[in-house]
mmCIF file of C-alpha atoms in Angstrom:
data_model
loop_
_atom_site.group_PDB
_atom_site.id
_atom_site.type_symbol
_atom_site.label_atom_id
_atom_site.label_comp_id
_atom_site.label_asym_id
_atom_site.label_seq_id
_atom_site.Cartn_x
_atom_site.Cartn_y
_atom_site.Cartn_z
ATOM 1 C CA UNK A 3 57.506 168.107 -108.995
ATOM 2 C CA UNK A 4 54.783 170.534 -109.750
ATOM 3 C CA UNK A 5 53.269 172.668 -107.000
ATOM 4 C CA UNK A 6 49.535 172.709 -106.641
ATOM 5 C CA UNK A 7 48.050 176.101 -105.767
ATOM 6 C CA UNK A 8 44.587 177.039 -104.474
ATOM 7 C CA UNK A 9 42.682 180.164 -105.114
ATOM 8 C CA UNK A 10 40.839 180.297 -101.732
ATOM 9 C CA UNK A 11 40.933 178.614 -98.330
ATOM 10 C CA UNK A 12 39.111 175.357 -97.984
ATOM 11 C CA UNK A 13 35.539 175.367 -96.707
ATOM 12 C CA UNK A 14 34.975 173.293 -93.535
ATOM 13 C CA UNK A 15 32.675 170.365 -94.084
ATOM 14 C CA UNK A 16 29.764 169.496 -91.775
ATOM 15 C CA UNK A 17 30.146 166.539 -89.433
ATOM 16 C CA UNK A 18 26.464 165.745 -89.583
ATOM 17 C CA UNK A 19 23.591 166.698 -91.707
ATOM 18 C CA UNK A 20 21.702 169.634 -90.360
ATOM 19 C CA UNK A 21 17.954 169.381 -90.148
ATOM 20 C CA UNK A 22 16.039 171.441 -92.589
ATOM 21 C CA UNK A 23 14.886 174.766 -91.215
ATOM 22 C CA UNK A 24 11.389 174.523 -89.757
ATOM 23 C CA UNK A 25 11.247 170.772 -90.252
ATOM 24 C CA UNK A 26 11.917 169.810 -86.615
ATOM 25 C CA UNK A 27 8.847 168.500 -84.778
ATOM 26 C CA UNK A 28 10.580 168.145 -81.423
ATOM 27 C CA UNK A 29 10.547 170.995 -78.867
ATOM 28 C CA UNK A 30 13.681 171.803 -76.912
ATOM 29 C CA UNK A 31 13.549 171.024 -73.168
ATOM 30 C CA UNK A 32 12.989 173.905 -70.766
ATOM 31 C CA UNK A 33 16.070 174.762 -68.729
ATOM 32 C CA UNK A 34 15.202 174.971 -65.034
ATOM 33 C CA UNK A 35 16.607 177.872 -63.110
ATOM 34 C CA UNK A 36 19.246 176.900 -60.518
ATOM 35 C CA UNK A 37 18.023 179.739 -58.304
ATOM 36 C CA UNK A 38 15.463 177.699 -56.318
ATOM 37 C CA UNK A 39 17.846 174.885 -55.269
ATOM 38 C CA UNK A 40 20.613 177.374 -54.485
ATOM 39 C CA UNK A 41 18.311 179.527 -52.342
ATOM 40 C CA UNK A 42 16.840 176.533 -50.501
ATOM 41 C CA UNK A 43 20.300 175.111 -49.740
ATOM 42 C CA UNK A 44 21.481 178.535 -48.603
ATOM 43 C CA UNK A 45 18.467 178.925 -46.336
ATOM 44 C CA UNK A 46 19.013 175.458 -44.888
ATOM 45 C CA UNK A 47 22.715 176.183 -44.328
ATOM 46 C CA UNK A 48 22.023 179.489 -42.590
ATOM 47 C CA UNK A 49 19.336 177.892 -40.408
ATOM 48 C CA UNK A 50 21.671 175.079 -39.379
ATOM 49 C CA UNK A 51 24.419 177.594 -38.626
ATOM 50 C CA UNK A 52 22.059 179.727 -36.482
ATOM 51 C CA UNK A 53 20.777 176.657 -34.609
ATOM 52 C CA UNK A 54 24.345 175.561 -33.882
ATOM 53 C CA UNK A 55 25.256 179.034 -32.598
ATOM 54 C CA UNK A 56 22.225 179.101 -30.309
ATOM 55 C CA UNK A 57 23.034 175.621 -28.996
ATOM 56 C CA UNK A 58 26.718 176.483 -28.465
ATOM 57 C CA UNK A 59 25.991 179.727 -26.599
ATOM 58 C CA UNK A 60 23.438 177.950 -24.410
ATOM 59 C CA UNK A 61 25.984 175.248 -23.557
ATOM 60 C CA UNK A 62 28.495 177.987 -22.733
ATOM 61 C CA UNK A 63 25.989 179.609 -20.369
ATOM 62 C CA UNK A 64 25.217 176.263 -18.705
ATOM 63 C CA UNK A 65 28.920 175.575 -18.153
ATOM 64 C CA UNK A 66 29.652 179.033 -16.741
ATOM 65 C CA UNK A 67 30.651 179.524 -13.118
ATOM 66 C CA UNK A 68 27.695 181.886 -12.631
ATOM 67 C CA UNK A 69 25.096 179.230 -13.446
ATOM 68 C CA UNK A 70 26.939 176.636 -11.351
ATOM 69 C CA UNK A 71 27.005 178.968 -8.318
ATOM 70 C CA UNK A 72 23.351 179.939 -8.808
ATOM 71 C CA UNK A 73 22.361 176.253 -8.921
ATOM 72 C CA UNK A 74 24.435 175.506 -5.818
ATOM 73 C CA UNK A 75 22.726 178.370 -3.974
ATOM 74 C CA UNK A 76 19.319 177.074 -5.072
ATOM 75 C CA UNK A 77 20.154 173.555 -3.862
ATOM 76 C CA UNK A 78 21.300 174.938 -0.489
ATOM 77 C CA UNK A 79 18.231 177.158 0.023
ATOM 78 C CA UNK A 80 16.176 175.804 2.939
ATOM 79 C CA UNK A 81 12.932 177.453 1.868
ATOM 80 C CA UNK A 82 13.121 175.806 -1.563
ATOM 81 C CA UNK A 83 13.884 172.446 0.049
ATOM 82 C CA UNK A 84 10.764 172.797 2.210
ATOM 83 C CA UNK A 85 8.541 173.794 -0.691
ATOM 84 C CA UNK A 86 9.920 171.087 -3.000
ATOM 85 C CA UNK A 87 9.730 168.358 -0.358
ATOM 86 C CA UNK A 88 12.215 166.998 2.145
ATOM 87 C CA UNK A 89 15.364 165.509 0.693
ATOM 88 C CA UNK A 90 14.270 166.426 -2.804
ATOM 89 C CA UNK A 91 16.605 167.500 -5.516
ATOM 90 C CA UNK A 92 15.948 170.731 -7.375
ATOM 91 C CA UNK A 93 17.532 170.743 -10.819
ATOM 92 C CA UNK A 94 17.219 172.573 -14.132
ATOM 93 C CA UNK A 95 14.355 171.413 -16.301
ATOM 94 C CA UNK A 96 15.748 169.879 -19.470
ATOM 95 C CA UNK A 97 14.345 170.266 -22.948
ATOM 96 C CA UNK A 98 14.072 167.293 -25.298
ATOM 97 C CA UNK A 99 15.414 169.294 -28.242
ATOM 98 C CA UNK A 100 18.568 170.147 -26.253
ATOM 99 C CA UNK A 101 19.285 166.555 -25.327
ATOM 100 C CA UNK A 102 18.003 166.984 -21.766
ATOM 101 C CA UNK A 103 19.838 170.257 -21.025
ATOM 102 C CA UNK A 104 18.074 173.363 -19.784
ATOM 103 C CA UNK A 105 17.576 176.460 -21.917
ATOM 104 C CA UNK A 106 19.093 179.546 -20.258
ATOM 105 C CA UNK A 107 17.450 182.847 -21.212
ATOM 106 C CA UNK A 108 19.360 186.096 -20.822
ATOM 107 C CA UNK A 109 22.991 187.076 -20.899
ATOM 108 C CA UNK A 110 26.126 186.644 -18.861
ATOM 109 C CA UNK A 111 28.573 189.464 -19.513
ATOM 110 C CA UNK A 112 31.202 189.377 -16.791
ATOM 111 C CA UNK A 113 33.643 191.883 -18.354
ATOM 112 C CA UNK A 114 30.869 194.494 -18.628
ATOM 113 C CA UNK A 115 29.685 193.651 -15.118
ATOM 114 C CA UNK A 116 26.128 192.461 -15.674
ATOM 115 C CA UNK A 117 24.391 189.115 -15.418
ATOM 116 C CA UNK A 118 20.709 188.670 -16.172
ATOM 117 C CA UNK A 119 19.435 185.142 -16.668
ATOM 118 C CA UNK A 120 16.468 182.900 -16.099
ATOM 119 C CA UNK A 121 15.751 179.222 -16.574
ATOM 120 C CA UNK A 122 13.232 176.603 -15.526
ATOM 121 C CA UNK A 123 13.699 174.464 -12.404
ATOM 122 C CA UNK A 124 11.938 171.273 -11.467
ATOM 123 C CA UNK A 125 11.621 169.140 -8.392
ATOM 124 C CA UNK A 126 9.256 166.520 -7.010
ATOM 125 C CA UNK A 127 7.090 169.212 -5.377
ATOM 126 C CA UNK A 128 6.637 171.215 -8.573
ATOM 127 C CA UNK A 129 8.455 173.425 -10.993
ATOM 128 C CA UNK A 130 9.084 177.100 -11.535
ATOM 129 C CA UNK A 131 11.301 179.720 -13.106
ATOM 130 C CA UNK A 132 14.479 181.069 -11.541
ATOM 131 C CA UNK A 133 15.364 184.724 -12.131
ATOM 132 C CA UNK A 134 18.826 186.057 -11.332
ATOM 133 C CA UNK A 135 20.139 189.567 -11.970
ATOM 134 C CA UNK A 136 23.437 190.924 -10.727
ATOM 135 C CA UNK A 137 25.607 193.938 -11.558
ATOM 136 C CA UNK A 138 29.084 195.206 -10.816
ATOM 137 C CA UNK A 139 29.335 198.979 -10.558
ATOM 138 C CA UNK A 140 33.079 199.223 -11.191
ATOM 139 C CA UNK A 141 35.917 196.929 -12.137
ATOM 140 C CA UNK A 142 37.481 195.205 -9.167
ATOM 141 C CA UNK A 143 34.319 195.402 -7.066
ATOM 142 C CA UNK A 144 32.127 192.458 -6.161
ATOM 143 C CA UNK A 145 28.897 191.733 -7.995
ATOM 144 C CA UNK A 146 25.713 192.920 -6.281
ATOM 145 C CA UNK A 147 22.687 190.639 -6.726
ATOM 146 C CA UNK A 148 19.576 192.662 -7.565
ATOM 147 C CA UNK A 149 17.129 189.813 -8.128
ATOM 148 C CA UNK A 150 17.438 186.184 -7.070
ATOM 149 C CA UNK A 151 14.090 184.470 -6.830
ATOM 150 C CA UNK A 152 12.140 181.438 -7.919
ATOM 151 C CA UNK A 153 8.546 181.873 -9.008
ATOM 152 C CA UNK A 154 6.733 178.555 -8.843
ATOM 153 C CA UNK A 155 4.084 177.576 -11.356
ATOM 154 C CA UNK A 156 1.437 177.789 -8.631
ATOM 155 C CA UNK A 157 2.365 181.441 -7.937
ATOM 156 C CA UNK A 158 4.571 181.066 -4.857
ATOM 157 C CA UNK A 159 7.623 183.352 -4.806
ATOM 158 C CA UNK A 160 10.798 182.225 -3.007
ATOM 159 C CA UNK A 161 13.562 184.778 -2.586
ATOM 160 C CA UNK A 162 16.899 182.974 -2.533
#
């Protein structure tokens, strides 16, 4: 058998016919930047994360022993019972966006020895804001309440 030899490598053939240069009447579509959807999803994700953290820390404050003892002291206060009406129940004022739970402003830092919080109260005789501040001067000592009062919406101040 005779061997067939080539002088150069073979030239690849086109799979389709290329359009003539300059003969295309169709414009290419504009590529949209993915930056806007990525930034909007990132902003939404960060906002949802921040809202969850705020909700979780508020629920932690509401479930703390400090808030429970403050509410028990408020419910046992005779002066508040008289101003809210006899046999009335004083309770935290819930917010619709928290599912009926109260929003607690301030901080509860027991290891550092300071508690400073406020939240809204309501009862049949009216509503107001409770302010509670307490500190502990040294570890092992008891907390000393500095401020424990309810300021009603009509201006009355009740020191608990």
